[in-house]
């Protein structure tokens, strides 16, 4: 019965969070589509050169850079100090996306490494306790659920701190980069930044909602397993 109450509570909380913070992916995609700005960004250097320029501005040129045309998302890998850039050359958003990943590379390395290691440990923990419960060899389910919940909160706060910090600062780094390059006029830069602000307003809410949703889904799945087993 107690697991049923937890499941109902989780569903209610996520519905509320969806209403408050769950920006539609279609809204974000609509803001990211702008043919005029896409044409302006074609004048800028390719992704790898742009990434190097950002790292010079940040005084952090030891980062390895790789462009992966098969990747759908760009990311910074803390454990190997490497930035992987997705094939985003056709979109104006690449100016801020690459800035975002470069900013990850100068964040507190201890926190970045902790996030990388802890995220994987947390997922493994969830899989192990779920499997053990399915096999009916997990004692005191409530204790393990409590640990999973606390672990999920830690995962959310660390990851959201890193992502929010990079998203907020990327706008300013992108503006500085464009002003240094002097490829676009001040009016064009202002228009670009205005669109970045709109993207970030939706993107920060959407990212935090997605992180919370991931944690809630894992708690939900484990609770369901406990209830039926």
XYZ file of C-alpha atoms in Angstrom:
229
model
C 0.000 0.000 0.000
C 2.780 2.410 0.925
C 4.377 1.973 -2.508
C 1.030 2.734 -4.146
C 0.873 6.039 -2.253
C 4.435 6.848 -3.348
C 3.529 6.165 -6.986
C 0.445 8.412 -6.821
C 2.483 11.145 -5.123
C 5.190 10.944 -7.811
C 2.655 11.177 -10.618
C 1.044 14.263 -9.032
C 4.395 15.983 -8.477
C 5.545 15.381 -12.059
C 2.248 16.661 -13.479
C 2.699 19.877 -11.465
C 6.339 20.234 -12.562
C 5.330 19.600 -16.162
C 2.796 22.414 -15.991
C 5.257 24.810 -14.326
C 8.584 24.014 -16.042
C 8.096 21.474 -18.828
C 8.653 23.721 -21.833
C 7.623 22.065 -25.051
C 10.435 20.733 -27.207
C 8.534 22.084 -30.208
C 8.729 25.604 -28.748
C 12.501 25.328 -28.417
C 12.850 23.946 -31.942
C 10.717 26.805 -33.281
C 13.002 29.418 -31.680
C 16.083 27.580 -32.993
C 14.815 27.791 -36.583
C 15.767 31.123 -38.119
C 16.973 31.191 -41.723
C 18.265 34.748 -41.448
C 20.497 33.947 -38.477
C 21.541 30.624 -40.003
C 22.858 32.532 -43.023
C 24.730 34.998 -40.803
C 26.489 32.212 -38.912
C 27.771 30.655 -42.146
C 30.290 33.505 -42.264
C 31.901 32.299 -39.045
C 34.725 29.714 -38.803
C 33.970 25.986 -38.757
C 33.048 24.282 -35.508
C 36.520 23.073 -34.534
C 38.163 26.460 -35.169
C 35.362 28.197 -33.292
C 35.884 25.840 -30.372
C 39.614 26.628 -30.336
C 38.820 30.358 -30.340
C 36.537 29.954 -27.351
C 39.141 27.967 -25.449
C 41.705 30.710 -26.139
C 39.340 33.289 -24.681
C 38.882 31.039 -21.633
C 42.668 30.411 -21.374
C 42.126 26.662 -21.501
C 43.752 25.277 -24.649
C 44.617 21.817 -23.312
C 41.197 20.400 -24.176
C 41.004 17.805 -26.957
C 38.452 18.649 -29.674
C 36.639 16.176 -31.893
C 33.858 16.788 -34.415
C 31.488 13.843 -34.763
C 29.097 14.164 -37.704
C 27.088 11.189 -36.425
C 26.500 12.725 -32.994
C 23.210 14.482 -32.278
C 24.402 16.339 -29.173
C 27.651 18.102 -28.355
C 29.221 17.254 -24.999
C 32.247 17.722 -22.782
C 33.740 14.562 -21.275
C 35.411 15.474 -17.983
C 37.239 12.181 -17.483
C 39.218 12.633 -20.738
C 39.058 16.450 -20.928
C 37.542 16.251 -24.400
C 34.856 18.168 -26.289
C 32.825 16.305 -28.907
C 31.024 18.624 -31.303
C 27.918 17.389 -33.092
C 27.162 18.274 -36.705
C 25.504 21.644 -35.995
C 27.179 23.778 -38.658
C 23.899 24.665 -40.398
C 22.296 26.269 -37.329
C 22.972 29.651 -35.718
C 22.680 27.917 -32.333
C 26.149 26.420 -32.817
C 27.726 29.665 -31.612
C 26.152 29.231 -28.190
C 26.215 25.403 -28.160
C 29.987 25.290 -28.622
C 30.429 28.071 -26.047
C 28.367 25.978 -23.623
C 30.636 22.928 -23.958
C 33.785 25.042 -23.668
C 32.455 26.519 -20.435
C 31.995 22.997 -19.068
C 35.734 22.517 -19.565
C 36.622 25.313 -17.106
C 34.155 24.348 -14.398
C 35.522 22.983 -11.121
C 37.164 19.737 -12.224
C 36.399 17.992 -8.932
C 32.685 18.655 -9.385
C 32.780 17.643 -13.067
C 34.574 14.377 -12.302
C 32.246 13.686 -9.377
C 29.252 14.221 -11.657
C 30.648 11.843 -14.290
C 31.493 9.065 -11.819
C 28.474 9.521 -9.562
C 25.976 9.561 -12.462
C 27.207 6.151 -13.610
C 27.262 4.721 -10.060
C 23.712 5.984 -9.474
C 22.417 4.290 -12.647
C 24.190 1.031 -11.749
C 22.720 1.169 -8.223
C 19.207 1.596 -9.645
C 19.671 -1.349 -12.022
C 21.086 -3.627 -9.313
C 18.368 -3.008 -6.713
C 15.656 -3.337 -9.375
C 17.094 -6.678 -10.518
C 17.476 -7.938 -6.957
C 13.875 -7.038 -6.181
C 12.659 -8.773 -9.344
C 14.513 -11.852 -8.117
C 12.923 -11.425 -4.657
C 16.291 -11.270 -2.880
C 16.212 -7.639 -1.747
C 15.427 -7.096 1.960
C 14.015 -3.856 3.396
C 12.855 -2.295 0.109
C 11.970 1.012 1.786
C 15.563 1.539 2.893
C 16.859 1.026 -0.648
C 14.117 3.293 -2.022
C 15.162 6.003 0.442
C 18.796 5.681 -0.660
C 17.679 5.826 -4.305
C 15.680 9.005 -3.621
C 18.497 10.726 -1.729
C 20.930 9.632 -4.435
C 18.609 11.045 -7.080
C 18.482 14.410 -5.308
C 22.285 14.553 -5.206
C 22.432 13.622 -8.908
C 19.916 16.338 -9.791
C 21.535 19.152 -7.787
C 25.073 18.473 -9.067
C 24.036 18.014 -12.708
C 21.658 20.986 -12.722
C 24.343 23.214 -11.198
C 26.788 22.334 -13.979
C 24.212 22.667 -16.770
C 22.609 25.893 -15.523
C 25.996 27.512 -14.985
C 27.129 26.680 -18.538
C 23.819 27.719 -20.135
C 23.725 31.084 -18.368
C 27.351 31.970 -19.122
C 27.292 30.707 -22.736
C 25.235 33.694 -23.830
C 27.882 36.135 -22.588
C 30.800 34.149 -24.005
C 29.062 33.944 -27.403
C 28.505 37.709 -27.387
C 32.160 38.378 -26.542
C 33.271 35.999 -29.310
C 31.104 37.662 -31.969
C 32.257 41.137 -30.940
C 35.895 40.046 -31.165
C 35.419 38.496 -34.607
C 33.685 41.625 -35.986
C 31.966 39.559 -38.651
C 28.457 40.619 -37.710
C 27.143 44.123 -37.069
C 26.063 45.169 -33.578
C 22.458 44.943 -34.733
C 22.981 41.372 -35.959
C 24.749 40.414 -32.731
C 21.916 41.903 -30.701
C 19.362 39.890 -32.687
C 21.418 36.726 -32.207
C 21.715 37.275 -28.458
C 17.997 38.012 -28.216
C 17.281 34.577 -29.702
C 19.818 32.954 -27.357
C 18.012 34.544 -24.399
C 14.705 33.105 -25.596
C 16.292 29.683 -26.085
C 17.885 29.755 -22.640
C 14.672 30.795 -20.928
C 12.954 27.688 -22.298
C 16.068 25.502 -22.293
C 16.983 25.934 -18.624
C 13.447 25.066 -17.536
C 13.307 22.119 -19.919
C 16.721 20.779 -18.841
C 15.898 20.931 -15.139
C 12.521 19.317 -15.744
C 14.163 16.521 -17.760
C 16.700 15.860 -14.981
C 13.953 15.697 -12.356
C 11.865 13.496 -14.618
C 14.722 10.997 -15.021
C 15.062 10.688 -11.246
C 11.291 10.410 -10.750
C 10.992 7.697 -13.413
C 13.654 5.571 -11.709
C 11.918 5.949 -8.332
C 8.591 5.205 -10.015
C 9.895 2.047 -11.717
C 11.476 0.718 -8.509
C 8.278 1.465 -6.553
C 6.176 -0.395 -9.121
C 8.533 -3.393 -8.947
C 8.283 -3.395 -5.150
C 4.486 -3.195 -5.291
C 4.035 -6.086 -7.732
C 6.737 -8.307 -6.190
